[in-house]
Short mmCIF file of C-alpha atoms in Angstrom, two decimals:
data_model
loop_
_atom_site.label_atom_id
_atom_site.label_comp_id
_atom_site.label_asym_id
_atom_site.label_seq_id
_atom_site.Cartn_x
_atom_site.Cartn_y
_atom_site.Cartn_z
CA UNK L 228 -33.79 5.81 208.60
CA UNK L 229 -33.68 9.36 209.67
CA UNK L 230 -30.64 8.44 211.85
CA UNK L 231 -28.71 7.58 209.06
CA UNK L 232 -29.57 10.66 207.15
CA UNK L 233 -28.61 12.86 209.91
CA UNK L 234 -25.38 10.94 210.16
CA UNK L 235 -24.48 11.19 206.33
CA UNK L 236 -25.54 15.16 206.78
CA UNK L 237 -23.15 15.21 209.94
CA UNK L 238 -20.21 13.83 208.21
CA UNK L 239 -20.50 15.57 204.96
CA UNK L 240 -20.22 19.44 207.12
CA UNK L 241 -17.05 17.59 209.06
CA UNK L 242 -15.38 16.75 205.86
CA UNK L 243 -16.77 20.47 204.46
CA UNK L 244 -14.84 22.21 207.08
CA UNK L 245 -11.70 20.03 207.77
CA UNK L 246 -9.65 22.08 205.10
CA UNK L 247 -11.02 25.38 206.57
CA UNK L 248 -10.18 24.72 210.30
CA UNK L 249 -6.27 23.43 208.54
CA UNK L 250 -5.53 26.71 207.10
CA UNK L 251 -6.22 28.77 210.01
CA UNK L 252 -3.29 27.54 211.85
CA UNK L 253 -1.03 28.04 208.37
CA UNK L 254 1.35 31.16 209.58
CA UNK L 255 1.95 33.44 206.27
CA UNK L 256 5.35 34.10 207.29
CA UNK L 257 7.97 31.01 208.26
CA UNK L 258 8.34 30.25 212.07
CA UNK L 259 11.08 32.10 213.12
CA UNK L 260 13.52 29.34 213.70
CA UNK L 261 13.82 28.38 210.55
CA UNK L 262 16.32 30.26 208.10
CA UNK L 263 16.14 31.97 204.84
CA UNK L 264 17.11 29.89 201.86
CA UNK L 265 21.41 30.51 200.16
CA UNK L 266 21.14 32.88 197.43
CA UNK L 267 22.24 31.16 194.16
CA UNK L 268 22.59 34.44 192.47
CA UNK L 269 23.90 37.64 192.94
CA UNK L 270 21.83 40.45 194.27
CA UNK L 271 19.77 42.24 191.35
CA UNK L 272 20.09 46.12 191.28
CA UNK L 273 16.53 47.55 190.87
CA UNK L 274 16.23 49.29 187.55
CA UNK L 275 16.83 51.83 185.75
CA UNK L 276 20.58 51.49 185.61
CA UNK L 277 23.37 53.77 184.45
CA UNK L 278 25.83 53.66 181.42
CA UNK L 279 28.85 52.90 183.41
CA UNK L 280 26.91 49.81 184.79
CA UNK L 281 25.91 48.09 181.86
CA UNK L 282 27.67 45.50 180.20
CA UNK L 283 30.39 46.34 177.94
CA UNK L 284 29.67 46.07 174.41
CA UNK L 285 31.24 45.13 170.90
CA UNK L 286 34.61 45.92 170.26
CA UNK L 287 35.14 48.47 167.43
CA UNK L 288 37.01 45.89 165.40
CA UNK L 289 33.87 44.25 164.15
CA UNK L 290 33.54 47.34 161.86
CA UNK L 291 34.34 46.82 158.12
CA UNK L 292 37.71 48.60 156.83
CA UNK L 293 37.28 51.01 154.15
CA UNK L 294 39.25 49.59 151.67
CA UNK L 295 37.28 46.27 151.65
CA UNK L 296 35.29 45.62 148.48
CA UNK L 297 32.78 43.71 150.40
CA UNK L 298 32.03 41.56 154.05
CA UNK L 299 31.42 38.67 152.05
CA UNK L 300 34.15 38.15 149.58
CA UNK L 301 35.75 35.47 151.47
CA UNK L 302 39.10 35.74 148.73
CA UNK L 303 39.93 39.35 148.91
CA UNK L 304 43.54 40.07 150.46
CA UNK L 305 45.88 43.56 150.47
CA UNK L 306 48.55 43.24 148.07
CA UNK L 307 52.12 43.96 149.21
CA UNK L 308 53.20 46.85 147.74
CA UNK L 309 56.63 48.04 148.29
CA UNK L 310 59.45 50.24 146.28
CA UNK L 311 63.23 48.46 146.47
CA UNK L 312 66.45 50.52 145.61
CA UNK L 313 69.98 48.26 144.81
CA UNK L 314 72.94 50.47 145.20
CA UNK L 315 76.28 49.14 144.43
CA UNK L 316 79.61 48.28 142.48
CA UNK L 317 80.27 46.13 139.22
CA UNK L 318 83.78 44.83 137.59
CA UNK L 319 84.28 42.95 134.35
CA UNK L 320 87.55 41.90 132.56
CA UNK L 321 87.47 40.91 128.72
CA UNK L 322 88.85 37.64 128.24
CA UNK L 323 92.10 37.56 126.44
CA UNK L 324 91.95 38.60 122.94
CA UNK L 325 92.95 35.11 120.31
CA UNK L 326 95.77 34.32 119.07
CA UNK L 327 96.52 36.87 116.54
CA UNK L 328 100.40 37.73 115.55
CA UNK L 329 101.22 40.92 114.99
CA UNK L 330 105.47 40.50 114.52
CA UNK L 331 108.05 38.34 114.13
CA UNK L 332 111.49 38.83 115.42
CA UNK L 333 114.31 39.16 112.46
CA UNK L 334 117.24 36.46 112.91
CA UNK L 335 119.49 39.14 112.33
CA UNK L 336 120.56 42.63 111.70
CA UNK L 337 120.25 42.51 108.23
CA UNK L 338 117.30 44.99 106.96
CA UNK L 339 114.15 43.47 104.96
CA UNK L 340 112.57 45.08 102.27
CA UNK L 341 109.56 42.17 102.17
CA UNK L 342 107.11 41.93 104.89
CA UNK L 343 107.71 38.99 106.80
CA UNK L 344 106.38 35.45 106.80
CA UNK L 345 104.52 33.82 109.39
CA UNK L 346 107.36 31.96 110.63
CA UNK L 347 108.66 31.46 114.24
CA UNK L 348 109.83 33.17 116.07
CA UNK L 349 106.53 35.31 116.88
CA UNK L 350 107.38 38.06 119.44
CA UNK L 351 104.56 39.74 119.95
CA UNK L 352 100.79 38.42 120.00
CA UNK L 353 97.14 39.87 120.39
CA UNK L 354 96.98 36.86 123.22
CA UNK L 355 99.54 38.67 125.58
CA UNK L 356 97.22 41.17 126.41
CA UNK L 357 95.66 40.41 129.89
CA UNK L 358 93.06 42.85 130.09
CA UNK L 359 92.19 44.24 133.29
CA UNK L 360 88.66 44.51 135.24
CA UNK L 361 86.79 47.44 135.26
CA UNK L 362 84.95 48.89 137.99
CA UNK L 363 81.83 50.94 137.90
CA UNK L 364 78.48 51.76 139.60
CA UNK L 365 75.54 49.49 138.97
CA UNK L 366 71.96 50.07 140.55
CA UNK L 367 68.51 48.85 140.27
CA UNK L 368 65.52 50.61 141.49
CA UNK L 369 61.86 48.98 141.29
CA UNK L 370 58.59 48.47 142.09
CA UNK L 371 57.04 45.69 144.37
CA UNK L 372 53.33 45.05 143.72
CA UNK L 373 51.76 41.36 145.14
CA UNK L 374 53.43 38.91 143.56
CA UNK L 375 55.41 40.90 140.47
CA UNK L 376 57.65 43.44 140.46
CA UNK L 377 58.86 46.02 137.63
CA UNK L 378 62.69 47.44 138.18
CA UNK L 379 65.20 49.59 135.99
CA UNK L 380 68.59 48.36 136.23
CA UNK L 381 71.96 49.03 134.68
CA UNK L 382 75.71 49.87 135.44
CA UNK L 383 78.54 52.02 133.51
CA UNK L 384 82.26 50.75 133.64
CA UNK L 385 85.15 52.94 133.44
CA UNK L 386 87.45 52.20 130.02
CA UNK L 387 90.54 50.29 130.57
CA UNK L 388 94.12 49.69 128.88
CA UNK L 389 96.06 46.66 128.46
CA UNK L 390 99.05 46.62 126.20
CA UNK L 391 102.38 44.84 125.24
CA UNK L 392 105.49 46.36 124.24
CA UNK L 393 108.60 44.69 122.99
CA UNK L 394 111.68 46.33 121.88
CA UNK L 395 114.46 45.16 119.82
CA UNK L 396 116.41 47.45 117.49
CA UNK L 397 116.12 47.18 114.52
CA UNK L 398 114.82 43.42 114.04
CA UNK L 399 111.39 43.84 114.75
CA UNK L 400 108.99 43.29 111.41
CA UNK L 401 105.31 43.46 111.33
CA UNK L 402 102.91 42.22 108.79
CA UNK L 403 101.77 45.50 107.13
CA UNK L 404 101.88 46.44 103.30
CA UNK L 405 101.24 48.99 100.76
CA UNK L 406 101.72 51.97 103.19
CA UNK L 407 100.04 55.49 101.67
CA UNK L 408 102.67 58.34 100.71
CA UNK L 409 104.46 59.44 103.93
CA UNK L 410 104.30 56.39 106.08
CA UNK L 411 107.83 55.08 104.03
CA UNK L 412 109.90 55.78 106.67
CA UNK L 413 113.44 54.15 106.31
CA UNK L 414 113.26 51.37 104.09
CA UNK L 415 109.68 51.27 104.87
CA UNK L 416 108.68 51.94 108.48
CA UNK L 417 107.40 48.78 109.94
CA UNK L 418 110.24 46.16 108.52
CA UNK L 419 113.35 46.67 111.14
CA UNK L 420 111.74 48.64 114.08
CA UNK L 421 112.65 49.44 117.05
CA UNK L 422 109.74 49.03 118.99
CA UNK L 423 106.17 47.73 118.54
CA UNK L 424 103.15 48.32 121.13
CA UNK L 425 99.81 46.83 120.99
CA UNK L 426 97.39 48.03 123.22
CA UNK L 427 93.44 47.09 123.77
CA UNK L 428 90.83 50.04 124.94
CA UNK L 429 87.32 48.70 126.66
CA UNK L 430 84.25 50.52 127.69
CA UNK L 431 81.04 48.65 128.75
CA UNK L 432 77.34 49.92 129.91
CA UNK L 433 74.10 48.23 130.47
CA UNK L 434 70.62 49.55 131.10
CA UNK L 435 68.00 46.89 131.24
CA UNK L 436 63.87 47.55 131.68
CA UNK L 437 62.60 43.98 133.28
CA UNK L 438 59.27 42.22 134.43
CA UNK L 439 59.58 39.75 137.43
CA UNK L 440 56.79 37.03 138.72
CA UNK L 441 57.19 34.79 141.61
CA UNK L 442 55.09 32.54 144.08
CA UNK L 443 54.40 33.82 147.33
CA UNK L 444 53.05 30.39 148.87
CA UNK L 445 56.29 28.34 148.18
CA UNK L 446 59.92 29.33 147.52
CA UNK L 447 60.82 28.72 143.47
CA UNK L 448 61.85 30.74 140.41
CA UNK L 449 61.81 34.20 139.35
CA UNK L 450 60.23 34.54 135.98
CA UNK L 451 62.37 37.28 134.48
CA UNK L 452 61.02 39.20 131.08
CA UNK L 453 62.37 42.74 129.85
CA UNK L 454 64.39 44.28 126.90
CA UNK L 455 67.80 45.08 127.23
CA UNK L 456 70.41 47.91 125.80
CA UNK L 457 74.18 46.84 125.75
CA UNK L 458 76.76 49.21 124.58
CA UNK L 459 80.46 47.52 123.78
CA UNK L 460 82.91 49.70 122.69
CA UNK L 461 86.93 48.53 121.90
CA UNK L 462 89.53 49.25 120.19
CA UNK L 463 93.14 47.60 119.23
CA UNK L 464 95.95 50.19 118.16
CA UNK L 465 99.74 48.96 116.99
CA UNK L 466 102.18 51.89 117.31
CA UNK L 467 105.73 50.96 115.33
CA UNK L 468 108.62 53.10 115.81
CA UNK L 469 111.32 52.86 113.55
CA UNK L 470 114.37 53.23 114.25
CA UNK L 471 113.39 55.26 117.47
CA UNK L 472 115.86 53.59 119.85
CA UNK L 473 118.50 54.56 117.60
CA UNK L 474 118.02 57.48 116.05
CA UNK L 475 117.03 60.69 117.82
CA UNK L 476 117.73 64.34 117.51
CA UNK L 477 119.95 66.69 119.81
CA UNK L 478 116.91 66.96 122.65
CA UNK L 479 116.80 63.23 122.54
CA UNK L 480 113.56 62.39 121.08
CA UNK L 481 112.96 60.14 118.02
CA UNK L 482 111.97 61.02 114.19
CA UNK L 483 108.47 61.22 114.75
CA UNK L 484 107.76 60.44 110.73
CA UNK L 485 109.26 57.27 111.48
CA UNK L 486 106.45 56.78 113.18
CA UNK L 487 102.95 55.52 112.81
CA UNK L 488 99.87 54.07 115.00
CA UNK L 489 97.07 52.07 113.29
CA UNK L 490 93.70 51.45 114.91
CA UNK L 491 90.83 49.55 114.75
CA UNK L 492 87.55 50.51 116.87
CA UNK L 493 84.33 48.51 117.20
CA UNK L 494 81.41 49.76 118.54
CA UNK L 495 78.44 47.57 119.37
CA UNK L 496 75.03 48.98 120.17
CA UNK L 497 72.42 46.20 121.20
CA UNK L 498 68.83 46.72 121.83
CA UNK L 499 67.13 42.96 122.54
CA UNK L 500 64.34 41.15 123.81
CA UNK L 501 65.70 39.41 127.06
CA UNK L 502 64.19 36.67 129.06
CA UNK L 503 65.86 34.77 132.31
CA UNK L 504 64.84 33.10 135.41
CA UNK L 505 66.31 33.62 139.06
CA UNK L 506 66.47 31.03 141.76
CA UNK L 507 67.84 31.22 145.48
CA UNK L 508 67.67 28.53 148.81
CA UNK L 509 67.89 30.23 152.56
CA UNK L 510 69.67 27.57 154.39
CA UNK L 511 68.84 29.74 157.31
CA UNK L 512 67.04 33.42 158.29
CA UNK L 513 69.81 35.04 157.57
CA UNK L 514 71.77 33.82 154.44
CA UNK L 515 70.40 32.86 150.67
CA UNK L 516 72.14 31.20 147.88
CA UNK L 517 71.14 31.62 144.22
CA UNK L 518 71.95 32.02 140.80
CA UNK L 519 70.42 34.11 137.79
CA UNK L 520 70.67 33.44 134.40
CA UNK L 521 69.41 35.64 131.35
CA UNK L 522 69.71 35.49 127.67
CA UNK L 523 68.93 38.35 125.15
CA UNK L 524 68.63 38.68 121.19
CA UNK L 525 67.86 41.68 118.97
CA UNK L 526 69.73 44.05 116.58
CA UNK L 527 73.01 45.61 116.55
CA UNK L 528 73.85 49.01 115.42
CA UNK L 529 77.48 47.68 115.12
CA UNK L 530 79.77 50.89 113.62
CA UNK L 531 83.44 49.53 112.75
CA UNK L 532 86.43 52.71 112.38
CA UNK L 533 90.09 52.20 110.99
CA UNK L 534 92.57 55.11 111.18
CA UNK L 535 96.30 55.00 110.45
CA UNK L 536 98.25 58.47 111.84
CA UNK L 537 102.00 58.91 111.91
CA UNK L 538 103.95 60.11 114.58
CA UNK L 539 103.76 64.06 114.02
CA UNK L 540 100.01 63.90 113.15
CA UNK L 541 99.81 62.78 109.31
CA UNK L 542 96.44 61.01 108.63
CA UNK L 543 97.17 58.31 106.03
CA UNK L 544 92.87 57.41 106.48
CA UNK L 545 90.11 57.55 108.68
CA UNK L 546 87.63 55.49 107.16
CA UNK L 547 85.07 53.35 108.81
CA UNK L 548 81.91 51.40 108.19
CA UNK L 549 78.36 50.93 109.59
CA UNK L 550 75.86 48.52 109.63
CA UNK L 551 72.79 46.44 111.63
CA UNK L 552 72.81 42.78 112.21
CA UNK L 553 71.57 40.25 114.33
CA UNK L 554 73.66 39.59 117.64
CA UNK L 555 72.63 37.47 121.02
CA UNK L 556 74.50 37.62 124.64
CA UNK L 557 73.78 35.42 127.73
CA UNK L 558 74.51 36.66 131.47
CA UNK L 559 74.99 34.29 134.53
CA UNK L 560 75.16 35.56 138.24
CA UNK L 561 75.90 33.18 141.19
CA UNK L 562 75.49 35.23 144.65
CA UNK L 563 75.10 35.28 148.20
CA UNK L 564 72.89 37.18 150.02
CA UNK L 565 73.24 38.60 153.83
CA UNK L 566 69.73 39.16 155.22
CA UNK L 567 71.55 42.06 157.67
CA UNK L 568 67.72 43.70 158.51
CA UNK L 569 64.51 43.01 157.79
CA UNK L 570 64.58 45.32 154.78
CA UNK L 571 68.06 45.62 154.21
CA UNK L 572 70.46 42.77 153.02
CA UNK L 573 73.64 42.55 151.08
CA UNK L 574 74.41 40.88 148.01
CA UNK L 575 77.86 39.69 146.66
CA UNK L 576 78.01 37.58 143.37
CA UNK L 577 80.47 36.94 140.25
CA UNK L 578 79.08 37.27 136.83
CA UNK L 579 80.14 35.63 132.97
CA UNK L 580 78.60 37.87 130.11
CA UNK L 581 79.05 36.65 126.41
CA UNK L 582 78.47 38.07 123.51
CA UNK L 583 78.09 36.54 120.56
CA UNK L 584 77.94 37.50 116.69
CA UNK L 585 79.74 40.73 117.34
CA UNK L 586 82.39 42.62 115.64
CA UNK L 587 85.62 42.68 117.55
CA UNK L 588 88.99 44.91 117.41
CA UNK L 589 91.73 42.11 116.91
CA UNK L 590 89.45 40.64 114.15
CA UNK L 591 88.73 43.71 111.91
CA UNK L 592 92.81 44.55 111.13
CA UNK L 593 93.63 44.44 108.02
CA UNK L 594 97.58 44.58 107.26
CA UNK L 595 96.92 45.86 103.81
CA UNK L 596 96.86 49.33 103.87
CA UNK L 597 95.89 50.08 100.60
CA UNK L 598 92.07 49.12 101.06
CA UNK L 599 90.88 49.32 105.24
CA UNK L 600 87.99 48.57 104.21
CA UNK L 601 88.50 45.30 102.61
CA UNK L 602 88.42 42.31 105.47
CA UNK L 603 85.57 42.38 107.15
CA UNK L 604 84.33 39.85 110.15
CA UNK L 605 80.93 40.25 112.29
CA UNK L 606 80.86 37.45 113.67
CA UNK L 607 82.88 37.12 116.59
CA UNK L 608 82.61 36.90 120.42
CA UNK L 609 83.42 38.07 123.26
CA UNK L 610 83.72 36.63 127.01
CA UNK L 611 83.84 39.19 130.10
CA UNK L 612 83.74 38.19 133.96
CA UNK L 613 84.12 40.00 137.03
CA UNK L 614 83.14 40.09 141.02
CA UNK L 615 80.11 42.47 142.06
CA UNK L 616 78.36 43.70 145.30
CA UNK L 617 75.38 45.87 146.31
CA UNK L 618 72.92 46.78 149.27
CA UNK L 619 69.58 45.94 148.94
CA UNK L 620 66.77 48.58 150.83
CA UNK L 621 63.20 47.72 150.32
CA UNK L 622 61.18 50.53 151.41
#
């Protein structure tokens, strides 16, 4: 029995001491055949380290601008604000004044004491008169903010002359009557003259104050909404000379109290509402196509003069008329447009400009000369058309 205590006791201290005797042959440091393990990372500085090597930090564009409202309003964006200046040339030409006779042609030599009837042959009409165009600067200048844009526009033609003259001595006859005392001249002074010359005077200027909206996400119409001012002045004058082809002094000039010059003058002042649209294509980056169309209503200041002067400066009247009425014109542009920079292009277009329910010259002249101020007709019209160009700097 005690041998198998003292066994038990004997094995217990051998497993007691087994660990023990293990570790002392465990060498702290590896054998020295055996090699160190691959770094998997670089080699670590020891600490502290400087500015220049840490890693870099945020960039300074993470900052908020100034002129932000806010970091979180997520629909906030810089409107485009610009100033444009248009800088070019403008030319209209009336449209041929109706048909309107203003003499007949006598069969013969014989003198008339009547004035004539309408009867053919007519030799001289208001219709001959081919009006020329008349040039002019026009210029816009305006301001560019997001998606509208306020501008001041306008243009100022010169005046221009058309005329007819026909001369036939002494069987020429014209339609007027009842001359005042001093405009006789022989065997009353416009029945068998010598010549006859009609002429037409025009002067035209615009100044127009307009409103413009467009979409910025997708090409389409320019919303056009302004007031516009329209001055038309014109004037019709028939000289007669009688018998100035045949008769003349010893220096060669004619009788100048056989001879007389009656006018009629229009002059149209519009102030109106206006309201158009614009439209234009680019068929590539360099080159649009478009077209502009604007219509305008309001009142006319519409003054209407008649004068009848002879030859060496003998007012028979000078009378004249004024009044305000309601009168409406309409302006279409088609153009083309050179995109030459990125803020400089060229535009080159043709425009038709009507007015309507306006006094005009050829329809105010009244061959009774005893009462100007008689006939009276407001509501005519009047069709103009001409080429125009202009550079375009947005700045």
């Amino acid at each position: 029995m005690s041998k198998r205590w003292i066994g038990l006791a004997l094995m217990m201290i051998g497993l007691g001491w087994t660990p023990a005797g293990h570790a002392q042959y465990l060498p702290s440091t590896p054998p020295a055949g055996m090699p160190e393990p691959m770094p998997c990372a670089p080699s670590m500085v020891p600490g502290p380290i400087s500015p220049y090597q840490a890693p870099p930090g945020p960039g300074p564009d993470l900052g908020i601008p100034a002129n932000i409202p806010g970091a979180f309003d997520e629909c906030w964006y810089s409107p485009v604000k610009h100033v444009y200046v248009h800088v070019g040339t403008q030319a209209l030409a009336r449209r041929r004044p109706g048909h309107f006779p203003i003499a007949v042609l006598n069969p013969n030599n014989l003198d008339v004491i009547e004035p004539p009837l309408l009867v053919p042959p007519v030799t001289e009409d208001a219709s001959g008169i081919n009006p020329v165009y008349a040039w002019g600067p026009r210029g816009t200048i305006g301001i560019l903010w997001d998606q509208c844009a306020v501008e001041l526009s306008g243009f100022i033609l010169d005046e221009t002359e058309a005329s007819i003259l026909r001369a036939v001595p002494g069987r020429l006859n014209t339609f007027f009557f009842n001359p005042p005392l001093g405009f006789e001249g022989n065997n009353n002074l416009w029945l068998n003259a010598d010549r006859i010359r009609t002429t037409l005077e025009t002067n035209l200027a615009s100044a127009e104050l307009n409103s413009r909206w467009f979409a910025k996400a997708h090409s389409g119409p320019e919303w056009i909404v302004g007031v516009r001012y329209f001055d038309m002045q014109e004037q019709m004058a028939i000289f007669t000379d009688d018998e100035g082809l045949v008769f003349r002094d010893i220096f060669g000039k004619p009788d100048p109290t056989r001879q007389a010059t009656y006018t009629a003058r229009v002059h149209n002042r519009i102030l109106a509402g206006q309201l158009g649209v614009e439209w234009q294509i680019s068929p590539c980056c360099w080159l649009a196509l478009g077209w502009a169309a604007k219509g305008a209503w309001g009142v006319n200041w519409a003054n209407v003069d008649f004068s009848l002067v002879r030859g060496d400066g003998l007012v028979g009247f000078d009378t004249g008329r004024r009044h305000t009425m309601f009168s409406h014109m309409y302006d279409v542009l088609g153009f083309l447009e050179l995109h030459l920079l990125e803020r400089l292009r060229v535009r080159a277009g043709y425009t038709a400009l009507w007015l309507l329910h306006v006094p005009v010259a050829q329809q105010q002249i009244d061959f009774d000369l005893s009462a100007p101020l008689q006939h009276r007709k407001d509501n005519g019209s009047v069709f103009y058309h001409g080429p125009q160009i202009e550079m375009q700097f947005l700045f």
